[in-house]
Coordinates of N, CA and C in Angstrom, one line a residue:
X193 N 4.4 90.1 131.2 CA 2.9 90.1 131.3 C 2.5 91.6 131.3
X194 N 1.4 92.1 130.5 CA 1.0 93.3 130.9 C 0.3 93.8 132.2
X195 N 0.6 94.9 132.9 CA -0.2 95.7 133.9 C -1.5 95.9 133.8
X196 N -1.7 96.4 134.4 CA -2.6 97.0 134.7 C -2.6 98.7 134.0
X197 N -1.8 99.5 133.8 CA -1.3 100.5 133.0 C -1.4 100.2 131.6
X198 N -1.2 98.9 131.1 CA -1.0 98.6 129.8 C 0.5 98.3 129.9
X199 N 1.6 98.4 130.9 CA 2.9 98.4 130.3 C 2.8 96.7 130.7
X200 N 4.1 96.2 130.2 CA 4.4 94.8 130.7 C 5.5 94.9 131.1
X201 N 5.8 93.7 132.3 CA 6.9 93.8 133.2 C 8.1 92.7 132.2
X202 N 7.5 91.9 131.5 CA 9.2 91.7 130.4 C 10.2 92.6 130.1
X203 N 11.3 92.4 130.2 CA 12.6 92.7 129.5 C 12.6 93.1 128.4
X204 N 12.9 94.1 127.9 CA 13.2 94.8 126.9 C 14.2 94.1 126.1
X205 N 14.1 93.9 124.7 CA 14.6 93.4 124.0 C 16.1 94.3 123.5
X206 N 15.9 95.3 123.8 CA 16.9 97.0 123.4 C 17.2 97.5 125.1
X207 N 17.3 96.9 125.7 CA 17.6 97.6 127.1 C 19.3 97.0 127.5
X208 N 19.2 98.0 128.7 CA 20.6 97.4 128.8 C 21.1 96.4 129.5
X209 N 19.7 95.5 130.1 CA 20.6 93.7 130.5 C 19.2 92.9 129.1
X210 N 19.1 93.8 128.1 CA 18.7 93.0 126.7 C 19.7 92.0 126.6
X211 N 19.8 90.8 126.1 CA 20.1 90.0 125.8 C 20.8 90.0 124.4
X212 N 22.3 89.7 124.0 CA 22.2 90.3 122.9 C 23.1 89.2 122.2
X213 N 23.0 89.0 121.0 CA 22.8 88.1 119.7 C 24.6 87.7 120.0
X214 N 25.0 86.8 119.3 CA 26.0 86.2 118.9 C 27.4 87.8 118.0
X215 N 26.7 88.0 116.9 CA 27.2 88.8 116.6 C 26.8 89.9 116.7
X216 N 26.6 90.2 117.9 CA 26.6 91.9 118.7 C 27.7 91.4 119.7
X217 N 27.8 90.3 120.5 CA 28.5 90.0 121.4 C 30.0 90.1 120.9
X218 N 30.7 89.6 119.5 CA 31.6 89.3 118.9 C 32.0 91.0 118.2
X219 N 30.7 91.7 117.7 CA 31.3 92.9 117.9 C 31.6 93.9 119.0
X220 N 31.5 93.3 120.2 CA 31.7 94.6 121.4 C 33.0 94.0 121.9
X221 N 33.1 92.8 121.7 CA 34.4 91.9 122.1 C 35.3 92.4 121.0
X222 N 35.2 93.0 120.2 CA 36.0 93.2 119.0 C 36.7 94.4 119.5
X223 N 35.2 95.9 119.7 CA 35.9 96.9 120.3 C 36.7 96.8 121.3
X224 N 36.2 96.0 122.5 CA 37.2 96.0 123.6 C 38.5 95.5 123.2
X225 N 38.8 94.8 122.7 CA 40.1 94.3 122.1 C 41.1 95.4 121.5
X226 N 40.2 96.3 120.7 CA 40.8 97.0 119.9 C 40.9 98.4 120.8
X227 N 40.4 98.5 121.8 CA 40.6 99.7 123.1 C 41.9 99.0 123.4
X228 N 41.9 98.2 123.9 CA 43.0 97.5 124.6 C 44.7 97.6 123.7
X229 N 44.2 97.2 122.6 CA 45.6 97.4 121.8 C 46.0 98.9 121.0
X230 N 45.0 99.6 121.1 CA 45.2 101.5 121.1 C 45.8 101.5 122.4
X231 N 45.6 101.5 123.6 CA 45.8 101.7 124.7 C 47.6 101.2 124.8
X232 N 47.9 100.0 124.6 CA 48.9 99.5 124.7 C 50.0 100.4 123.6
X233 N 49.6 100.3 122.3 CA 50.3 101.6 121.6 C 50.7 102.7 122.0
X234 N 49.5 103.5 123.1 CA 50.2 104.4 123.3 C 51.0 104.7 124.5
X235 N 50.9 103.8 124.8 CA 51.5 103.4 126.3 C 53.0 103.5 125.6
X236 N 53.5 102.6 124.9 CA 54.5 102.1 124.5 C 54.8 103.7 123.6
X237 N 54.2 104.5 122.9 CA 54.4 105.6 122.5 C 55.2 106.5 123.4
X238 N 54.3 106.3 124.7 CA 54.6 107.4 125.3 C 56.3 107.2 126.0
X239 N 56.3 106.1 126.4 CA 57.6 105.8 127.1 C 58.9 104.9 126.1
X240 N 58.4 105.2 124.7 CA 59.4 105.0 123.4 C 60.8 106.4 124.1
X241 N 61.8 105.6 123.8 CA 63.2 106.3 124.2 C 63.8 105.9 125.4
X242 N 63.2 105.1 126.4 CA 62.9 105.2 128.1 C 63.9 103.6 128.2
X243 N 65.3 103.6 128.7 CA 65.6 102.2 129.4 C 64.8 101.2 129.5
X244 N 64.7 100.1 129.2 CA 63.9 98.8 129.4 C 65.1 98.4 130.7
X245 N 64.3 98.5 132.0 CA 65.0 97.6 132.9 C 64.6 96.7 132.8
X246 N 64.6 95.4 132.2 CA 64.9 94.1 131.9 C 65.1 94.3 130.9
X247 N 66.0 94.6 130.1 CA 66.9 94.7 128.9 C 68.3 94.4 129.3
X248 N 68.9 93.2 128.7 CA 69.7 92.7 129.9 C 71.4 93.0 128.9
X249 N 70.8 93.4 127.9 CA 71.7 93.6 126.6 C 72.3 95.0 127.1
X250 N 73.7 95.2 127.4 CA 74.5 96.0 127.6 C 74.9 96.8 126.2
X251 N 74.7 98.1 127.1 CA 75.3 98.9 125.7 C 76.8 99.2 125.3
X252 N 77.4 99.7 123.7 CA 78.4 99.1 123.6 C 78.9 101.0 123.9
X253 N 80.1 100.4 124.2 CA 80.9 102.1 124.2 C 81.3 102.5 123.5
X254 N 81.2 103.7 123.0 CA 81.6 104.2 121.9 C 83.2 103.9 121.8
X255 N 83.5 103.9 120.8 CA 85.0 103.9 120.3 C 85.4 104.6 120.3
X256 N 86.8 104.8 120.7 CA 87.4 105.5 121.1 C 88.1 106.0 119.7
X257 N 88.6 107.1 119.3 CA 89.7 107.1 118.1 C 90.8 107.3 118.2
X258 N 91.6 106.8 117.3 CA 92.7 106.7 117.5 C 93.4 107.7 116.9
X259 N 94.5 108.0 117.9 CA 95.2 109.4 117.8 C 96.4 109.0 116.8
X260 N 96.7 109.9 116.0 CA 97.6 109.7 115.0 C 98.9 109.4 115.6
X261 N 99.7 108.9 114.7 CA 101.0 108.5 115.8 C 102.5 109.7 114.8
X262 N 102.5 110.2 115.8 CA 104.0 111.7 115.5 C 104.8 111.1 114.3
X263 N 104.9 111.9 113.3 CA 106.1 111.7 112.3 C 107.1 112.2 113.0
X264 N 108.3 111.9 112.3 CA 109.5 112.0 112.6 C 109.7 113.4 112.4
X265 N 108.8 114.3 111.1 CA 108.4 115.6 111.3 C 108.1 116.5 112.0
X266 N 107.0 115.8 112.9 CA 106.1 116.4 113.9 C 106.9 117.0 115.1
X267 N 108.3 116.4 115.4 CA 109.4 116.3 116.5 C 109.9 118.0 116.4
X268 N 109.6 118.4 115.0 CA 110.8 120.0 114.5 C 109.8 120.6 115.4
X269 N 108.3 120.4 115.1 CA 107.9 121.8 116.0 C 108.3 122.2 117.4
X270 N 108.3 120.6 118.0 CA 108.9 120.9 119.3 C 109.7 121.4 119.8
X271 N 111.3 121.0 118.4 CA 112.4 122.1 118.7 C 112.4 123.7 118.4
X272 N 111.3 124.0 117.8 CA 111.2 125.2 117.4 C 110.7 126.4 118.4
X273 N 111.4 126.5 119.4 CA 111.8 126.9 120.7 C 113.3 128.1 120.6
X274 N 112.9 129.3 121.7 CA 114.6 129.7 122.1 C 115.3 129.4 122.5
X275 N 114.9 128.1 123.6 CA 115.9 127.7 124.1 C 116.7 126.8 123.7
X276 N 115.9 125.8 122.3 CA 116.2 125.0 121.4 C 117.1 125.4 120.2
X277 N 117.1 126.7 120.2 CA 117.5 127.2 118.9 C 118.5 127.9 119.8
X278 N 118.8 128.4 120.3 CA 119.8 129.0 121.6 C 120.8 128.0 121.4
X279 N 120.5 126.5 121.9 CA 121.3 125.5 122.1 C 121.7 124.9 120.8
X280 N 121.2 125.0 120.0 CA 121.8 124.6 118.7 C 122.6 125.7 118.1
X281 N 122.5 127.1 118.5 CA 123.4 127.8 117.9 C 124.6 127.9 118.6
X282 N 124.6 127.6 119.7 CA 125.9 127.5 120.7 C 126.7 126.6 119.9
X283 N 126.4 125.1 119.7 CA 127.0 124.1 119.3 C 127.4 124.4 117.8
X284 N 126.5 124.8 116.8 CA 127.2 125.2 116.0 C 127.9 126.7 116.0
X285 N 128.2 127.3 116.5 CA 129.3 128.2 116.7 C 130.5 127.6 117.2
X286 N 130.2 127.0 118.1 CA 131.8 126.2 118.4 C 132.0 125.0 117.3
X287 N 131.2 124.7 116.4 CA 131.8 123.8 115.3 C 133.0 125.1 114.6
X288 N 131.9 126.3 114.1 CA 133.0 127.0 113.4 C 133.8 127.4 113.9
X289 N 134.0 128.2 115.2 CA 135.0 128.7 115.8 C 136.4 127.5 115.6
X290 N 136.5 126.1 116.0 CA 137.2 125.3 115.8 C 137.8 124.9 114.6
X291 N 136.8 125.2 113.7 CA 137.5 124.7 112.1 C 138.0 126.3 111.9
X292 N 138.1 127.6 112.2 CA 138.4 128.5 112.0 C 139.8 128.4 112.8
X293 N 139.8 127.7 113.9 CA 141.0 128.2 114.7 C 142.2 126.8 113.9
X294 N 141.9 125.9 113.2 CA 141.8 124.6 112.4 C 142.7 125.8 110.7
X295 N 142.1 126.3 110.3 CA 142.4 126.7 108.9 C 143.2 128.1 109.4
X296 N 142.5 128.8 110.0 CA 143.3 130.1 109.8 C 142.4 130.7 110.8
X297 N 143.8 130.8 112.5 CA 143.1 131.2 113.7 C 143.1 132.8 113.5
X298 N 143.6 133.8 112.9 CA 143.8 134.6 112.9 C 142.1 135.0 112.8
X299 N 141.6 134.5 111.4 CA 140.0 135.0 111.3 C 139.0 134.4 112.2
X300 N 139.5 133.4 113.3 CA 138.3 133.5 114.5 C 138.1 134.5 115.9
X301 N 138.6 135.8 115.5 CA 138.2 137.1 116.0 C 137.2 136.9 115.1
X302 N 136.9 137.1 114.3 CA 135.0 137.4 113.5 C 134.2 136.9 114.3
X303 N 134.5 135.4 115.1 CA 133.1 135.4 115.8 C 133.5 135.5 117.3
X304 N 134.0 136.9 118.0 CA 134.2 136.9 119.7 C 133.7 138.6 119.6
X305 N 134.0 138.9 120.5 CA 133.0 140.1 121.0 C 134.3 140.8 121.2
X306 N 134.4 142.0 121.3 CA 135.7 142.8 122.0 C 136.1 142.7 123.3
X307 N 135.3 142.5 124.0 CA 135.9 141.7 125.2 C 135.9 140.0 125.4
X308 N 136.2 139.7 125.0 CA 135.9 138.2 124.5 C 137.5 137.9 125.4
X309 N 137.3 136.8 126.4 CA 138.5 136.3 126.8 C 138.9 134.6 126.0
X310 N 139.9 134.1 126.2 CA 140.5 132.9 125.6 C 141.5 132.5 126.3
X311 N 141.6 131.5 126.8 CA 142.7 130.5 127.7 C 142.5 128.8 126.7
X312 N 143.5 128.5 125.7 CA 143.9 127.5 124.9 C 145.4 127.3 125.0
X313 N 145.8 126.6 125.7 CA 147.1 126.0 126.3 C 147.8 125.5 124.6
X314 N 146.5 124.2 124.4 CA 146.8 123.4 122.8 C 147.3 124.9 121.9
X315 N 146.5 126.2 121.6 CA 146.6 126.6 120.4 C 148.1 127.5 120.7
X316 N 148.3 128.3 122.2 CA 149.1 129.5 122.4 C 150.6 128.7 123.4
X317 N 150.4 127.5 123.9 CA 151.5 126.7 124.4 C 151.6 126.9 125.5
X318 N 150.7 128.0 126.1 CA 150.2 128.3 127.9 C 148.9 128.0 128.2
X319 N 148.6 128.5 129.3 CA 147.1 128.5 129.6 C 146.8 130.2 130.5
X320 N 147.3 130.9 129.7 CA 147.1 132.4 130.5 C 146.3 132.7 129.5
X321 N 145.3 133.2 129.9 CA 143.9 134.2 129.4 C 144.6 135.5 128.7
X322 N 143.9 135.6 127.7 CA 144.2 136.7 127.0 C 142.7 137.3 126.6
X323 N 143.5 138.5 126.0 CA 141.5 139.1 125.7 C 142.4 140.8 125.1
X324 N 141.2 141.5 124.3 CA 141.8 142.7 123.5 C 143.2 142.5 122.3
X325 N 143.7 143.1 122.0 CA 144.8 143.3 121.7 C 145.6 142.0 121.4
X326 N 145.9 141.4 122.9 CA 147.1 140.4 123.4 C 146.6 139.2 122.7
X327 N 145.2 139.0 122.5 CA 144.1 137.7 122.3 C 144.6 138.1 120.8
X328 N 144.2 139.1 119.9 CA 144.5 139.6 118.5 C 145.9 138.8 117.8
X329 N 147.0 139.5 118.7 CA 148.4 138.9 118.3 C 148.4 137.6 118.3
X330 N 147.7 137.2 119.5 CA 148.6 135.5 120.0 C 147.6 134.9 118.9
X331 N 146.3 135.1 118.1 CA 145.3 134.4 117.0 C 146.9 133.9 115.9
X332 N 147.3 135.4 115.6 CA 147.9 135.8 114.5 C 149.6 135.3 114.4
X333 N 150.0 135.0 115.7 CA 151.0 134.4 115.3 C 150.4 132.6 115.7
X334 N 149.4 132.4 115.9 CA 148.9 130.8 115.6 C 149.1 130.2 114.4
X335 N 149.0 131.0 113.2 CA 148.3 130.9 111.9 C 149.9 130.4 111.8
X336 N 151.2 130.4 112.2 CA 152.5 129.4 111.5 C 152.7 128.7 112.9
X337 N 152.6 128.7 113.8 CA 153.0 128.0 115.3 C 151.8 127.4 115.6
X338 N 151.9 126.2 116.1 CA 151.0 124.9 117.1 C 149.6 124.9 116.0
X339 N 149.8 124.8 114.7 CA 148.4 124.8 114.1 C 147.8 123.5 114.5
X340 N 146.2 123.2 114.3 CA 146.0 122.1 113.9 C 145.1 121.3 112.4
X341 N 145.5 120.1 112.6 CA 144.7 120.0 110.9 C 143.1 119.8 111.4
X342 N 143.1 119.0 112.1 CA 141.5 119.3 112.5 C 140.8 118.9 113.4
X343 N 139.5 119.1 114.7 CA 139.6 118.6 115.7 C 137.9 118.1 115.6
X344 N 137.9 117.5 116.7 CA 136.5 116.3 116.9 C 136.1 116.4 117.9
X345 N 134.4 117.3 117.6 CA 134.1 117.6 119.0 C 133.3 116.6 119.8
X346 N 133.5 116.6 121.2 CA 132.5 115.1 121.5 C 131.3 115.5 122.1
X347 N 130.2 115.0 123.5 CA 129.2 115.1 122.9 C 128.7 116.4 123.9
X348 N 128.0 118.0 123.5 CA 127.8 119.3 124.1 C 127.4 119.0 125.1
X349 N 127.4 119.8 126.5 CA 126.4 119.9 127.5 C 125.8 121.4 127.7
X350 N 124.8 121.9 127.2 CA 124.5 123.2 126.8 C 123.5 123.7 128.0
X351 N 124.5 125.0 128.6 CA 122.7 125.5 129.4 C 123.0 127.2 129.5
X352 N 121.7 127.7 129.9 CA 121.2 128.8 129.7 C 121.8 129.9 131.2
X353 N 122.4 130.9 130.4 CA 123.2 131.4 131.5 C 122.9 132.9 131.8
X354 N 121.7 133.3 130.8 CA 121.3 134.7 130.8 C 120.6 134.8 129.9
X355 N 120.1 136.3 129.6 CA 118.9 136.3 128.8 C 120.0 136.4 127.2
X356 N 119.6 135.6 126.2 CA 120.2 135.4 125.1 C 121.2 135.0 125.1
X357 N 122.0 134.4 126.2 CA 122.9 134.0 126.6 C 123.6 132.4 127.0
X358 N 124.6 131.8 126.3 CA 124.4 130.3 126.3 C 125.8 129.9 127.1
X359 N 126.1 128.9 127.7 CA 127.3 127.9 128.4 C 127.6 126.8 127.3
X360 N 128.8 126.6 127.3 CA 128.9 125.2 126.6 C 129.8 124.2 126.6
X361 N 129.8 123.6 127.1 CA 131.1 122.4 127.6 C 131.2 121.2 126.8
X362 N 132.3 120.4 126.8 CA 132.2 118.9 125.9 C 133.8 118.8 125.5
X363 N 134.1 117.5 125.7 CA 135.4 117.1 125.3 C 135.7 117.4 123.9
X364 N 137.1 117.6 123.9 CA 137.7 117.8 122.1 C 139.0 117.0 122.2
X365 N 138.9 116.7 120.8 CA 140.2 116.1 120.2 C 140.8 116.1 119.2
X366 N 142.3 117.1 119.0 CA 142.7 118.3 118.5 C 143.9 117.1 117.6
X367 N 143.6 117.6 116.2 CA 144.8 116.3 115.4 C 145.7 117.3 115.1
X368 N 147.1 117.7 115.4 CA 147.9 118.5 114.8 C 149.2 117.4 114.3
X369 N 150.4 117.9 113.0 CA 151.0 117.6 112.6 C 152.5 117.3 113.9
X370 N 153.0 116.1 113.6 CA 154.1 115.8 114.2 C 155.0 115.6 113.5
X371 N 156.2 116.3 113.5 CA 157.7 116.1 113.2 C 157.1 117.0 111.7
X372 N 158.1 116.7 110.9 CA 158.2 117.1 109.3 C 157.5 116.0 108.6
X373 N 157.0 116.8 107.7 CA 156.7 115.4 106.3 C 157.8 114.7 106.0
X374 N 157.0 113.8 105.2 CA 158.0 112.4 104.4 C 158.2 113.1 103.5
X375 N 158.8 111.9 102.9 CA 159.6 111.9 101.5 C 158.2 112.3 101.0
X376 N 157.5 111.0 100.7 CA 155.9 110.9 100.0 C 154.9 112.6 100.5
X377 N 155.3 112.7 101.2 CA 154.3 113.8 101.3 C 152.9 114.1 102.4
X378 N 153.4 112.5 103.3 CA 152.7 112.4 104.3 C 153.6 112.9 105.5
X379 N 152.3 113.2 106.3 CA 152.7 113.1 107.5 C 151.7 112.5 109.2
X380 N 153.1 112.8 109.9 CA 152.5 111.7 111.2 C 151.6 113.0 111.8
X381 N 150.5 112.5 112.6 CA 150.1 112.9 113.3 C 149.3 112.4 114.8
X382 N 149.4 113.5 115.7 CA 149.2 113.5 117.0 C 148.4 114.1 117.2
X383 N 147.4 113.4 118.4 CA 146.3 114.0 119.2 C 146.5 114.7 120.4
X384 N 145.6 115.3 120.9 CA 145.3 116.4 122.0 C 144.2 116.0 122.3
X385 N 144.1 115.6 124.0 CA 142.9 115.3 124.4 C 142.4 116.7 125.3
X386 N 141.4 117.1 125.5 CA 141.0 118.6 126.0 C 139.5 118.7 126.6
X387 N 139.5 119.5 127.1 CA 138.2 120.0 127.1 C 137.9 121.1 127.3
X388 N 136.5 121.6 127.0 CA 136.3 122.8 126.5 C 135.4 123.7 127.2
X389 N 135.3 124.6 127.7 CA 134.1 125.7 128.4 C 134.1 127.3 127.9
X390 N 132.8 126.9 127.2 CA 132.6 128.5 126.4 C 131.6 128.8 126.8
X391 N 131.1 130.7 126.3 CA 130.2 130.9 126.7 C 129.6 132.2 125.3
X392 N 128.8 131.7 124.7 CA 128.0 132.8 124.1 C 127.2 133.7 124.0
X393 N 127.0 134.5 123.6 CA 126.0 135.8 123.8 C 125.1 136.1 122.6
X394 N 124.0 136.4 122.3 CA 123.5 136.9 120.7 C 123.3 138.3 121.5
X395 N 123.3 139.0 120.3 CA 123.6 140.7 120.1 C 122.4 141.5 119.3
X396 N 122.4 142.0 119.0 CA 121.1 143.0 118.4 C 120.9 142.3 117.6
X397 N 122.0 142.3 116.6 CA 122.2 142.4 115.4 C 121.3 140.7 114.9
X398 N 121.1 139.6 116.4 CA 120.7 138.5 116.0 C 121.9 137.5 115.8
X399 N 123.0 138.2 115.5 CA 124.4 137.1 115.7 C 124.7 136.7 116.8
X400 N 125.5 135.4 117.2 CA 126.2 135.2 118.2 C 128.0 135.4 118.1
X401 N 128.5 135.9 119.3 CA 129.7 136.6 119.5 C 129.7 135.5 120.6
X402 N 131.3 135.2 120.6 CA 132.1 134.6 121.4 C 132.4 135.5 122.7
X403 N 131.5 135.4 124.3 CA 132.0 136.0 125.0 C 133.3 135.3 126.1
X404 N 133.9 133.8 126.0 CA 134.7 133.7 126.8 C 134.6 132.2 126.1
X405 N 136.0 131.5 126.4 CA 136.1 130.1 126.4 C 137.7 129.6 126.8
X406 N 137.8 128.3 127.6 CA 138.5 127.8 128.1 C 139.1 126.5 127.9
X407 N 140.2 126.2 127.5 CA 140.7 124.9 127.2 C 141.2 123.6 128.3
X408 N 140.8 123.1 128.9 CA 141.4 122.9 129.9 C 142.3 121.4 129.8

C-alpha cells in the first residue's frame, strides 16, 4: 500500500527476501553445487599424495634382487692372497723337491738354501741331519744307492711360520726298486711309508729355498 511519503510498504520484487522465479532458484542451486564440487577438488588436490587411513589395501614390498650366484671362477679371487699363494707354493715345492730326489737327488740342492738342514732315513739309510758339505755328498752318492722310482704325496697341512716363511707336513709313500730285474725287464717293487716336516722360505729374489726338512 502506499504511505503517506508516496513510498509503499510491499516487498520489492528485486530485494533480498524478493521472491524468486523457478529458474533463478535452479540457477543459484546450480552455483552452490558447483562451489561445493570446486571445494571438494581442491580439498582432494591439496591432500593428493597423503595415506588414506581407511585404505585397507596393503602395500607391496619392493623386491628384493637377487644376488648372482659365484662361479666356480669367482672362488680364484679369493685365493689370490699371500697366504694362499705362500701355501700353494710350499706344496708345490715339495712336489719338486721329491720327483728331484726321485730322478736325480744330486740336483735337489737347486732348491735348499746353504744352510738348509735334511734328516731322510728312506733316502741316506740313517736319520742323522746333515746340512753344508755333508748334505752335498750324501745327495750325490743317492743318485746309485737307496734311489726311488717315485713317491705319493698324501694330503699337506700348511702353516705360516714367519714373514715369507711356510711349515709343511703330510704323509709320503716312497716306491723304490726291490731285488734285481727279471729276465723280462721288470721289476718288483716296495713301499716306504713316511712322513714328512719341511719348512720353506722365499728370498729376494721371489724364489722359494728349502730351509729344513724331516723324514720321519
Amino acid at each position: 500500500m502506499p504511505s503517506m511519503l508516496g513510498l509503499t510498504t510491499d516487498p520489492s520484487p528485486h530485494g533480498l527476501n524478493a521472491p524468486r522465479t523457478q529458474q533463478e532458484r535452479f540457477d543459484v542451486d546450480d552455483d552452490s553445487n558447483q562451489g561445493k564440487q570446486l571445494a571438494t577438488r581442491a580439498s582432494h588436490a591439496m591432500t593428493r599424495g597423503a595415506p588414506d587411513n581407511n585404505d585397507t589395501r596393503s602395500a607391496q614390498p619392493p623386491q628384493q634382487t637377487q644376488k648372482p650366484q659365484s662361479s666356480p671362477d669367482d672362488t680364484k679371487g679369493r685365493e689370490n692372497t699371500i697366504k694362499a699363494r705362500s701355501h700353494a707354493a710350499a706344496v708345490e715345492m715339495e712336489k719338486l723337491l721329491w720327483q728331484t730326489l726321485c730322478d736325480r737327488p744330486s740336483y735337489a740342492w737347486r732348491y735348499m738354501g746353504k744352510d738348509a738342514v735334511m734328516s731322510n732315513w728312506p733316502l741316506f739309510g740313517d736319520s742323522d741331519a746333515r746340512e753344508g758339505d755333508d748334505l752335498r755328498e750324501s745327495l750325490e752318492k743317492a743318485n746309485d744307492e737307496n734311489r726311488f722310482l717315485s713317491s705319493r704325496m698324501g694330503e699337506p697341512h700348511v702353516a705360516e711360520i714367519g714373514l715369507m716363511a711356510v711349515a709343511i707336513a703330510y704323509p709320503i709313500t716312497l716306491f723304490r726298486p726291490s731285488g734285481k730285474p727279471e729276465a723280462d725287464g721288470s721289476v718288483r717293487v716296495k713301499t716306504v711309508e713316511a712322513l714328512v716336516s719341511s719348512a720353506w722360505r722365499q728370498v729376494a729374489s721371489g724364489d722359494w729355498e728349502l730351509a729344513s726338512t724331516m723324514v720321519a
